[in-house]
Amino acid sequence: MRPEMIVLQNGRVLDPATGVDGARTVRIENGRIAAIDDPGARQPAGAQVLDCAGRWIVPGLVDLHVHLREPGEEYKETILSGLRSAVAGGFTAVVSMPNTKPVIDNAHLVRFVLDKAKEAGLAKVYPSGATTKGQKGEALAEYGDMKSAGAVMMTDDGHPVMNPGIMRRALEYAKAFDLPIMVHEEDLNLAAGGCMHEGTVSMRLGLKGFPAAAEDVMVLRDIELASLTGGRLHIGHLSTAGAVRAVREAKRRGLRVTAEATPHHFTLTDEAVATYDTNAKMCPPLRSQEHVDAVLEGLADGTIDAIATDHAPHSSVEKDVEFERASNGIVGLETAVPLTLALVRRGVIGEKRAIELLSTGPCRAFGLPGGTLAVGAAADVTVIDPAAEWTVEPASFESKGRNSPFGGWKVQGRAVLVMVDGRIVHGGEQRSR
């Protein structure tokens, strides 16, 4: 049971959606934001008061790109363990990927994900459905049925839609339901089985490279198809300078194109692969510094709409093998906040922009609820301690996955309280009074 009224006081309210930035008191009643008051404002009797001194009170964080692995690969993650990981990282909502076993390409499986999420009672889940049946890139899935069941976008994430005719029809079909299509951009002919970024590091290590052009050409193709069809295109886990340029130009042209970048792509370079650490293997691969710099510029200038984790837990079965054979992906939900705040400390982006990229921006990209602390909105709230110093210990993750290249890193910044619809789902007890 939740208290009918919770007051968050003494904190800095930082809400990019409304422009509020300063000391405020947030009052929550019956699961919604009831008031944003000046400090010291008299509060109704009977409220549970939480002291947020030295902390930021921000709209609940939203991750557009999360692999929950259920159904089919529960040994890697379940919807419950994935959502425990989400709230531990500060996220009040996630968009789940459809590349499960079986692939989520029908309304029945969309409802399965929603039922499991409701049972977990933690972060909200917005399921995605597959662009094509079985993610085979051949026949379109039933978008209308999946949207009616609760799907918020379509994607063959993990697999590019290689046939441009299929991709055109996907954009046209999704447009009829006002759904975005999220794309995994990889020209398989150019990538040719490469397992890391193609460059001097891959040459030194003797590993087959995945050139940046394999991503660039697909991004350029799909932007032109978005222009042709008027469809909504979202570029998943963008990683190259060419992709950033293409998205920037698409926005200048007024096309319905959005994009996300991951913390690992803006934090690490391909040098992280130098020890053949499979925790640094992902797709798209970690790029060279020039590409990282371009992604950072895109985050700062508004080209990139959202930071998404591409949370992809694996077991030791998939990771404790030779680099070429290892599965792609890392656990991302629990390290996104400190890696994003590191950009603030480096002066790459400001504090408001960091929160926008983690909350308001993702909601705006997919038209999701949330991303604001406006009075009347659902009380999805994250409280961040920007000064909290801690060491990343994968063994302590709430996720079942331990595959992180950030193990042992000393970081700063952490979500210390998370509320979903006014209910505390993570932290907060120690400052309650």
Short mmCIF file of C-alpha atoms in Angstrom, two decimals:
data_model
loop_
_atom_site.label_atom_id
_atom_site.label_comp_id
_atom_site.label_asym_id
_atom_site.label_seq_id
_atom_site.Cartn_x
_atom_site.Cartn_y
_atom_site.Cartn_z
CA MET A 1 0.00 0.00 0.00
CA ARG A 2 1.32 3.48 -0.80
CA PRO A 3 0.78 6.61 1.27
CA GLU A 4 -1.79 8.92 -0.24
CA MET A 5 0.60 11.85 -0.03
CA ILE A 6 4.40 12.10 -0.36
CA VAL A 7 6.43 15.28 -0.19
CA LEU A 8 9.94 15.55 -1.65
CA GLN A 9 11.57 18.57 -0.09
CA ASN A 10 14.91 20.40 0.00
CA GLY A 11 15.93 19.11 -3.43
CA ARG A 12 16.71 20.78 -6.75
CA VAL A 13 13.85 20.19 -9.18
CA LEU A 14 15.19 19.84 -12.69
CA ASP A 15 12.48 19.40 -15.32
CA PRO A 16 13.46 20.14 -18.94
CA ALA A 17 9.84 19.81 -20.07
CA THR A 18 8.56 22.72 -17.98
CA GLY A 19 11.81 24.66 -17.61
CA VAL A 20 11.78 24.42 -13.81
CA ASP A 21 15.30 24.39 -12.38
CA GLY A 22 15.77 25.29 -8.74
CA ALA A 23 14.91 24.54 -5.15
CA ARG A 24 11.31 23.35 -4.98
CA THR A 25 9.10 21.03 -2.99
CA VAL A 26 7.26 18.35 -4.91
CA ARG A 27 3.95 17.14 -3.52
CA ILE A 28 2.52 13.87 -4.77
CA GLU A 29 -1.06 12.81 -4.13
CA ASN A 30 -2.80 9.67 -5.29
CA GLY A 31 -0.04 8.81 -7.72
CA ARG A 32 0.16 12.15 -9.50
CA ILE A 33 2.14 15.38 -9.19
CA ALA A 34 -0.13 17.59 -7.08
CA ALA A 35 2.06 20.67 -6.67
CA ILE A 36 5.52 22.12 -7.24
CA ASP A 37 5.89 24.55 -4.35
CA ASP A 38 8.51 27.05 -3.31
CA PRO A 39 10.85 25.88 -0.53
CA GLY A 40 9.28 26.15 2.89
CA ALA A 41 5.72 26.10 1.63
CA ARG A 42 3.33 24.71 4.22
CA GLN A 43 2.41 21.12 3.43
CA PRO A 44 -0.73 19.24 4.41
CA ALA A 45 -0.58 17.18 7.58
CA GLY A 46 -0.18 13.44 7.27
CA ALA A 47 2.21 13.41 4.32
CA GLN A 48 5.27 11.18 4.16
CA VAL A 49 8.15 13.64 3.85
CA LEU A 50 11.41 12.66 2.15
CA ASP A 51 14.45 14.87 2.51
CA CYS A 52 16.20 15.38 -0.85
CA ALA A 53 18.88 17.85 0.24
CA GLY A 54 21.81 17.88 -2.18
CA ARG A 55 19.87 15.84 -4.72
CA TRP A 56 18.09 16.36 -8.02
CA ILE A 57 14.39 15.60 -8.38
CA VAL A 58 13.84 14.84 -12.07
CA PRO A 59 11.20 13.25 -14.30
CA GLY A 60 11.44 9.46 -14.23
CA LEU A 61 14.13 8.21 -16.61
CA VAL A 62 12.95 6.36 -19.73
CA ASP A 63 15.04 3.87 -21.72
CA LEU A 64 13.99 3.29 -25.33
CA HIS A 65 16.13 0.21 -25.89
CA VAL A 66 16.12 -2.70 -23.42
CA HIS A 67 16.39 -6.45 -23.89
CA LEU A 68 14.39 -8.24 -21.21
CA ARG A 69 15.04 -11.69 -22.77
CA GLU A 70 11.68 -13.16 -21.72
CA PRO A 71 10.16 -15.26 -23.22
CA GLY A 72 12.77 -17.80 -24.16
CA GLU A 73 16.04 -16.81 -22.54
CA GLU A 74 15.13 -16.49 -18.88
CA TYR A 75 18.56 -17.77 -17.87
CA LYS A 76 19.93 -14.41 -19.07
CA GLU A 77 17.18 -12.14 -17.75
CA THR A 78 13.52 -12.20 -16.87
CA ILE A 79 11.10 -9.33 -17.09
CA LEU A 80 11.20 -9.18 -13.28
CA SER A 81 15.01 -9.12 -13.00
CA GLY A 82 15.26 -6.65 -15.88
CA LEU A 83 12.85 -4.30 -14.18
CA ARG A 84 14.71 -4.61 -10.89
CA SER A 85 17.78 -3.53 -12.84
CA ALA A 86 15.83 -0.67 -14.42
CA VAL A 87 14.65 0.90 -11.18
CA ALA A 88 18.07 0.40 -9.59
CA GLY A 89 19.44 2.48 -12.46
CA GLY A 90 16.80 5.19 -12.05
CA PHE A 91 14.46 4.19 -14.88
CA THR A 92 10.70 4.35 -14.39
CA ALA A 93 9.89 3.04 -17.86
CA VAL A 94 11.59 0.97 -20.55
CA VAL A 95 10.80 -0.01 -24.12
CA SER A 96 11.38 -3.75 -24.47
CA MET A 97 12.87 -5.30 -27.60
CA PRO A 98 11.07 -8.05 -29.53
CA ASN A 99 14.03 -10.32 -30.35
CA THR A 100 13.02 -12.94 -27.80
CA LYS A 101 12.41 -16.64 -28.40
CA PRO A 102 9.84 -16.71 -29.93
CA VAL A 103 10.08 -13.30 -31.56
CA ILE A 104 7.39 -10.87 -30.40
CA ASP A 105 5.60 -10.41 -33.70
CA ASN A 106 1.97 -10.83 -32.65
CA ALA A 107 -0.54 -9.36 -30.22
CA HIS A 108 -0.55 -12.42 -27.95
CA LEU A 109 3.14 -11.99 -27.10
CA VAL A 110 2.78 -8.23 -26.64
CA ARG A 111 0.10 -8.93 -24.04
CA PHE A 112 2.35 -11.56 -22.43
CA VAL A 113 5.06 -8.93 -21.85
CA LEU A 114 2.56 -6.45 -20.42
CA ASP A 115 1.07 -9.06 -18.09
CA LYS A 116 4.51 -10.01 -16.79
CA ALA A 117 5.43 -6.35 -16.31
CA LYS A 118 2.23 -5.70 -14.37
CA GLU A 119 2.96 -8.72 -12.20
CA ALA A 120 6.46 -7.36 -11.47
CA GLY A 121 5.04 -4.01 -10.35
CA LEU A 122 8.24 -2.03 -10.85
CA ALA A 123 9.10 0.12 -13.89
CA LYS A 124 6.55 0.51 -16.68
CA VAL A 125 7.15 -1.51 -19.84
CA TYR A 126 6.25 -0.35 -23.33
CA PRO A 127 6.67 -3.37 -25.61
CA SER A 128 7.87 -3.14 -29.18
CA GLY A 129 6.88 -5.55 -31.91
CA ALA A 130 8.94 -6.98 -34.73
CA THR A 131 9.03 -5.11 -38.03
CA THR A 132 8.89 -8.39 -39.95
CA LYS A 133 7.53 -11.80 -39.01
CA GLY A 134 10.16 -13.71 -37.09
CA GLN A 135 12.56 -10.80 -37.76
CA LYS A 136 13.39 -12.54 -41.00
CA GLY A 137 13.16 -9.40 -43.14
CA GLU A 138 10.62 -10.96 -45.49
CA ALA A 139 6.96 -10.34 -44.58
CA LEU A 140 5.63 -7.50 -42.45
CA ALA A 141 4.17 -8.35 -39.05
CA GLU A 142 0.67 -7.26 -37.96
CA TYR A 143 1.28 -3.72 -36.72
CA GLY A 144 -2.35 -2.83 -36.05
CA ASP A 145 -2.98 -5.87 -33.86
CA MET A 146 0.22 -5.30 -31.89
CA LYS A 147 -0.53 -1.60 -31.40
CA SER A 148 -4.00 -2.46 -30.15
CA ALA A 149 -2.39 -4.86 -27.67
CA GLY A 150 -0.01 -2.16 -26.42
CA ALA A 151 3.07 -2.06 -28.68
CA VAL A 152 4.56 1.41 -29.09
CA MET A 153 6.93 0.89 -32.03
CA MET A 154 8.22 -1.73 -34.46
CA THR A 155 11.78 -2.95 -34.82
CA ASP A 156 13.85 -5.88 -36.02
CA ASP A 157 16.57 -4.79 -33.58
CA GLY A 158 19.55 -7.05 -33.76
CA HIS A 159 18.82 -7.56 -37.44
CA PRO A 160 18.90 -4.98 -40.24
CA VAL A 161 16.04 -4.93 -42.76
CA MET A 162 18.28 -5.52 -45.74
CA ASN A 163 15.59 -5.39 -48.44
CA PRO A 164 14.85 -1.71 -49.20
CA GLY A 165 11.46 -2.60 -50.65
CA ILE A 166 10.44 -4.27 -47.39
CA MET A 167 11.76 -1.29 -45.45
CA ARG A 168 9.73 1.11 -47.59
CA ARG A 169 6.57 -0.90 -47.00
CA ALA A 170 7.33 -1.07 -43.27
CA LEU A 171 7.53 2.72 -43.04
CA GLU A 172 4.33 3.12 -45.06
CA TYR A 173 2.45 0.50 -43.03
CA ALA A 174 3.64 1.89 -39.69
CA LYS A 175 2.66 5.41 -40.78
CA ALA A 176 -0.95 4.25 -41.02
CA PHE A 177 -0.81 3.52 -37.28
CA ASP A 178 1.48 6.48 -36.42
CA LEU A 179 4.14 4.08 -35.14
CA PRO A 180 7.89 4.68 -35.38
CA ILE A 181 10.16 2.09 -36.94
CA MET A 182 13.42 1.68 -35.03
CA VAL A 183 16.31 0.40 -37.12
CA HIS A 184 19.47 -1.58 -36.45
CA GLU A 185 21.71 -0.15 -39.15
CA GLU A 186 24.20 -2.67 -40.49
CA ASP A 187 24.79 -3.49 -44.13
CA LEU A 188 25.58 -7.16 -43.76
CA ASN A 189 27.55 -7.24 -47.01
CA LEU A 190 29.89 -4.48 -45.85
CA ALA A 191 30.07 -5.68 -42.26
CA ALA A 192 30.87 -9.16 -43.59
CA GLY A 193 31.02 -10.76 -40.19
CA GLY A 194 33.32 -8.17 -38.64
CA CYS A 195 33.50 -8.44 -34.86
CA MET A 196 34.92 -5.00 -33.98
CA HIS A 197 35.38 -1.56 -35.53
CA GLU A 198 37.51 -1.63 -38.66
CA GLY A 199 40.62 0.46 -38.05
CA THR A 200 44.13 0.43 -36.71
CA VAL A 201 43.13 -1.42 -33.53
CA SER A 202 41.45 -4.25 -35.44
CA MET A 203 44.53 -4.52 -37.64
CA ARG A 204 46.80 -4.67 -34.57
CA LEU A 205 44.66 -7.34 -32.91
CA GLY A 206 44.15 -9.36 -36.05
CA LEU A 207 40.36 -9.23 -35.71
CA LYS A 208 38.01 -8.81 -38.64
CA GLY A 209 36.67 -5.25 -38.83
CA PHE A 210 33.14 -3.85 -39.17
CA PRO A 211 33.56 -0.58 -41.11
CA ALA A 212 31.70 2.58 -40.17
CA ALA A 213 30.41 2.69 -43.73
CA ALA A 214 28.31 -0.41 -43.03
CA GLU A 215 26.23 1.72 -40.66
CA ASP A 216 26.40 4.94 -42.68
CA VAL A 217 24.96 3.57 -45.90
CA MET A 218 21.96 2.04 -44.15
CA VAL A 219 21.24 5.25 -42.23
CA LEU A 220 21.37 7.25 -45.47
CA ARG A 221 19.13 4.73 -47.24
CA ASP A 222 16.51 4.70 -44.53
CA ILE A 223 16.45 8.48 -44.20
CA GLU A 224 15.66 8.71 -47.90
CA LEU A 225 12.93 6.09 -47.46
CA ALA A 226 11.52 8.11 -44.56
CA SER A 227 11.51 11.13 -46.86
CA LEU A 228 9.75 9.13 -49.58
CA THR A 229 7.07 7.69 -47.30
CA GLY A 230 6.64 10.33 -44.61
CA GLY A 231 7.14 7.58 -42.04
CA ARG A 232 8.65 7.91 -38.57
CA LEU A 233 12.22 6.57 -38.45
CA HIS A 234 14.24 6.08 -35.27
CA ILE A 235 17.95 5.25 -35.56
CA GLY A 236 18.88 2.82 -32.79
CA HIS A 237 22.30 2.84 -31.07
CA LEU A 238 23.86 5.30 -33.54
CA SER A 239 27.67 5.06 -33.43
CA THR A 240 29.37 6.75 -36.38
CA ALA A 241 30.24 10.28 -37.47
CA GLY A 242 28.52 9.66 -40.78
CA ALA A 243 25.29 8.64 -39.05
CA VAL A 244 25.35 11.76 -36.88
CA ARG A 245 25.81 13.95 -39.97
CA ALA A 246 22.98 12.18 -41.76
CA VAL A 247 20.54 12.57 -38.86
CA ARG A 248 21.48 16.23 -38.43
CA GLU A 249 20.76 16.86 -42.11
CA ALA A 250 17.49 14.90 -41.92
CA LYS A 251 16.31 17.09 -39.06
CA ARG A 252 17.31 20.19 -41.01
CA ARG A 253 15.09 18.91 -43.84
CA GLY A 254 12.21 18.51 -41.42
CA LEU A 255 11.97 14.73 -41.74
CA ARG A 256 10.44 12.59 -39.02
CA VAL A 257 13.77 11.14 -37.94
CA THR A 258 14.99 10.65 -34.37
CA ALA A 259 18.07 8.93 -32.96
CA GLU A 260 19.56 7.54 -29.78
CA ALA A 261 23.12 6.93 -28.57
CA THR A 262 24.31 4.56 -25.85
CA PRO A 263 26.57 5.31 -22.88
CA HIS A 264 29.11 2.74 -24.05
CA HIS A 265 29.39 4.33 -27.49
CA PHE A 266 30.03 7.81 -26.08
CA THR A 267 32.31 6.62 -23.24
CA LEU A 268 34.58 3.98 -24.76
CA THR A 269 36.61 3.64 -27.94
CA ASP A 270 37.74 0.53 -29.78
CA GLU A 271 40.84 0.57 -27.57
CA ALA A 272 38.62 -1.13 -24.94
CA VAL A 273 38.87 -4.25 -27.07
CA ALA A 274 42.68 -4.30 -26.85
CA THR A 275 42.71 -7.12 -24.28
CA TYR A 276 40.15 -9.17 -26.22
CA ASP A 277 37.68 -8.51 -23.41
CA THR A 278 34.37 -9.91 -24.64
CA ASN A 279 32.54 -7.50 -22.32
CA ALA A 280 33.56 -4.81 -24.80
CA LYS A 281 32.05 -6.66 -27.76
CA MET A 282 28.83 -5.17 -29.05
CA CYS A 283 26.99 -4.34 -32.26
CA PRO A 284 27.46 -1.74 -33.56
CA PRO A 285 31.02 -2.03 -32.26
CA LEU A 286 32.88 0.49 -30.15
CA ARG A 287 34.29 3.03 -32.58
CA SER A 288 37.45 5.13 -32.83
CA GLN A 289 37.83 8.52 -31.15
CA GLU A 290 36.69 10.55 -34.17
CA HIS A 291 33.35 8.76 -34.11
CA VAL A 292 33.00 9.12 -30.34
CA ASP A 293 33.66 12.85 -30.71
CA ALA A 294 30.94 13.11 -33.36
CA VAL A 295 28.43 11.34 -31.13
CA LEU A 296 29.28 13.72 -28.29
CA GLU A 297 28.70 16.67 -30.60
CA GLY A 298 25.35 15.18 -31.61
CA LEU A 299 24.32 14.81 -27.98
CA ALA A 300 25.25 18.41 -27.27
CA ASP A 301 23.67 20.10 -30.30
CA GLY A 302 20.31 18.30 -30.25
CA THR A 303 20.91 15.98 -33.21
CA ILE A 304 20.54 12.96 -30.92
CA ASP A 305 17.22 12.81 -29.12
CA ALA A 306 17.83 10.26 -26.39
CA ILE A 307 20.35 8.25 -24.44
CA ALA A 308 19.35 4.58 -24.49
CA THR A 309 21.26 1.74 -22.90
CA ASP A 310 20.71 -1.17 -25.32
CA HIS A 311 20.73 -3.24 -22.10
CA ALA A 312 21.71 -6.70 -23.33
CA PRO A 313 22.45 -9.22 -20.57
CA HIS A 314 24.22 -12.46 -21.47
CA SER A 315 25.43 -15.41 -19.45
CA SER A 316 28.97 -16.74 -19.20
CA VAL A 317 28.02 -19.32 -21.81
CA GLU A 318 27.84 -16.56 -24.43
CA LYS A 319 30.68 -14.35 -23.14
CA ASP A 320 33.42 -16.63 -21.77
CA VAL A 321 34.51 -17.71 -25.25
CA GLU A 322 36.86 -16.50 -27.97
CA PHE A 323 36.22 -12.87 -28.95
CA GLU A 324 34.98 -13.68 -32.45
CA ARG A 325 32.44 -16.16 -31.07
CA ALA A 326 31.16 -14.08 -28.15
CA SER A 327 27.67 -12.58 -28.21
CA ASN A 328 27.26 -8.83 -28.59
CA GLY A 329 26.06 -6.54 -25.84
CA ILE A 330 26.48 -5.32 -22.28
CA VAL A 331 24.41 -4.75 -19.16
CA GLY A 332 23.50 -1.07 -19.38
CA LEU A 333 20.66 -0.04 -17.10
CA GLU A 334 22.62 0.31 -13.87
CA THR A 335 25.52 2.40 -15.17
CA ALA A 336 23.75 4.88 -17.47
CA VAL A 337 23.32 7.67 -14.91
CA PRO A 338 26.96 8.02 -13.83
CA LEU A 339 28.25 7.65 -17.39
CA THR A 340 25.90 10.40 -18.54
CA LEU A 341 26.78 12.67 -15.62
CA ALA A 342 30.45 12.20 -16.50
CA LEU A 343 29.68 14.18 -19.66
CA VAL A 344 28.37 17.01 -17.49
CA ARG A 345 31.55 17.08 -15.42
CA ARG A 346 33.60 17.15 -18.63
CA GLY A 347 31.57 20.09 -19.93
CA VAL A 348 30.21 18.22 -22.96
CA ILE A 349 26.57 18.84 -21.99
CA GLY A 350 24.83 20.72 -19.21
CA GLU A 351 22.80 19.22 -16.38
CA LYS A 352 19.46 20.10 -17.96
CA ARG A 353 20.47 18.53 -21.28
CA ALA A 354 21.61 15.35 -19.49
CA ILE A 355 18.19 14.94 -17.88
CA GLU A 356 16.45 15.80 -21.14
CA LEU A 357 18.36 13.03 -22.93
CA LEU A 358 17.37 10.51 -20.24
CA SER A 359 13.71 11.44 -19.76
CA THR A 360 11.97 14.14 -21.77
CA GLY A 361 13.78 13.34 -25.02
CA PRO A 362 12.96 9.60 -25.07
CA CYS A 363 9.29 10.28 -24.32
CA ARG A 364 9.12 12.88 -27.07
CA ALA A 365 10.80 10.58 -29.62
CA PHE A 366 8.20 7.81 -29.29
CA GLY A 367 5.26 9.90 -28.04
CA LEU A 368 5.28 8.14 -24.69
CA PRO A 369 3.66 9.44 -21.51
CA GLY A 370 6.00 10.85 -18.86
CA GLY A 371 9.14 12.91 -19.12
CA THR A 372 7.79 15.77 -17.01
CA LEU A 373 6.99 16.78 -13.46
CA ALA A 374 4.13 19.02 -14.56
CA VAL A 375 1.24 19.27 -12.13
CA GLY A 376 -1.28 16.58 -12.97
CA ALA A 377 1.26 14.23 -14.58
CA ALA A 378 1.76 10.70 -13.31
CA ALA A 379 4.24 10.75 -10.44
CA ASP A 380 7.07 8.93 -12.19
CA VAL A 381 10.01 10.53 -10.41
CA THR A 382 13.73 9.84 -10.06
CA VAL A 383 15.89 11.39 -7.35
CA ILE A 384 19.58 11.49 -8.22
CA ASP A 385 22.51 12.09 -5.91
CA PRO A 386 24.98 13.66 -8.38
CA ALA A 387 27.84 13.52 -5.86
CA ALA A 388 27.49 9.85 -4.86
CA GLU A 389 30.76 8.03 -5.52
CA TRP A 390 30.68 4.29 -6.00
CA THR A 391 32.48 1.43 -7.70
CA VAL A 392 30.78 -0.58 -10.43
CA GLU A 393 30.59 -4.19 -9.25
CA PRO A 394 28.81 -6.36 -11.82
CA ALA A 395 28.38 -9.15 -9.26
CA SER A 396 26.05 -6.80 -7.39
CA PHE A 397 23.84 -5.91 -10.36
CA GLU A 398 20.11 -6.48 -10.02
CA SER A 399 20.25 -7.75 -13.59
CA LYS A 400 21.09 -11.41 -14.06
CA GLY A 401 23.78 -10.25 -16.49
CA ARG A 402 27.35 -9.55 -15.38
CA ASN A 403 28.70 -8.56 -18.79
CA SER A 404 29.91 -5.01 -18.28
CA PRO A 405 33.16 -3.38 -19.45
CA PHE A 406 32.82 -0.93 -16.56
CA GLY A 407 33.48 -3.39 -13.75
CA GLY A 408 35.84 -1.84 -11.19
CA TRP A 409 35.30 1.69 -12.49
CA LYS A 410 34.95 4.38 -9.85
CA VAL A 411 32.01 6.53 -10.91
CA GLN A 412 29.97 9.43 -9.59
CA GLY A 413 26.19 9.91 -9.59
CA ARG A 414 23.42 7.49 -8.71
CA ALA A 415 19.64 7.19 -8.55
CA VAL A 416 18.72 7.00 -4.86
CA LEU A 417 14.92 7.09 -5.07
CA VAL A 418 12.57 5.98 -7.82
CA MET A 419 8.80 6.37 -7.83
CA VAL A 420 6.33 4.96 -10.33
CA ASP A 421 2.80 6.36 -10.20
CA GLY A 422 3.64 7.76 -6.78
CA ARG A 423 4.77 4.43 -5.38
CA ILE A 424 8.37 4.03 -4.17
CA VAL A 425 9.96 1.16 -6.08
CA HIS A 426 13.62 1.81 -5.24
CA GLY A 427 15.43 3.50 -2.32
CA GLY A 428 14.21 6.37 -0.22
CA GLU A 429 13.76 4.67 3.12
CA GLN A 430 16.83 6.15 4.78
CA ARG A 431 15.67 9.76 4.36
CA SER A 432 12.03 9.26 5.19
CA ARG A 433 10.79 11.15 8.20
#
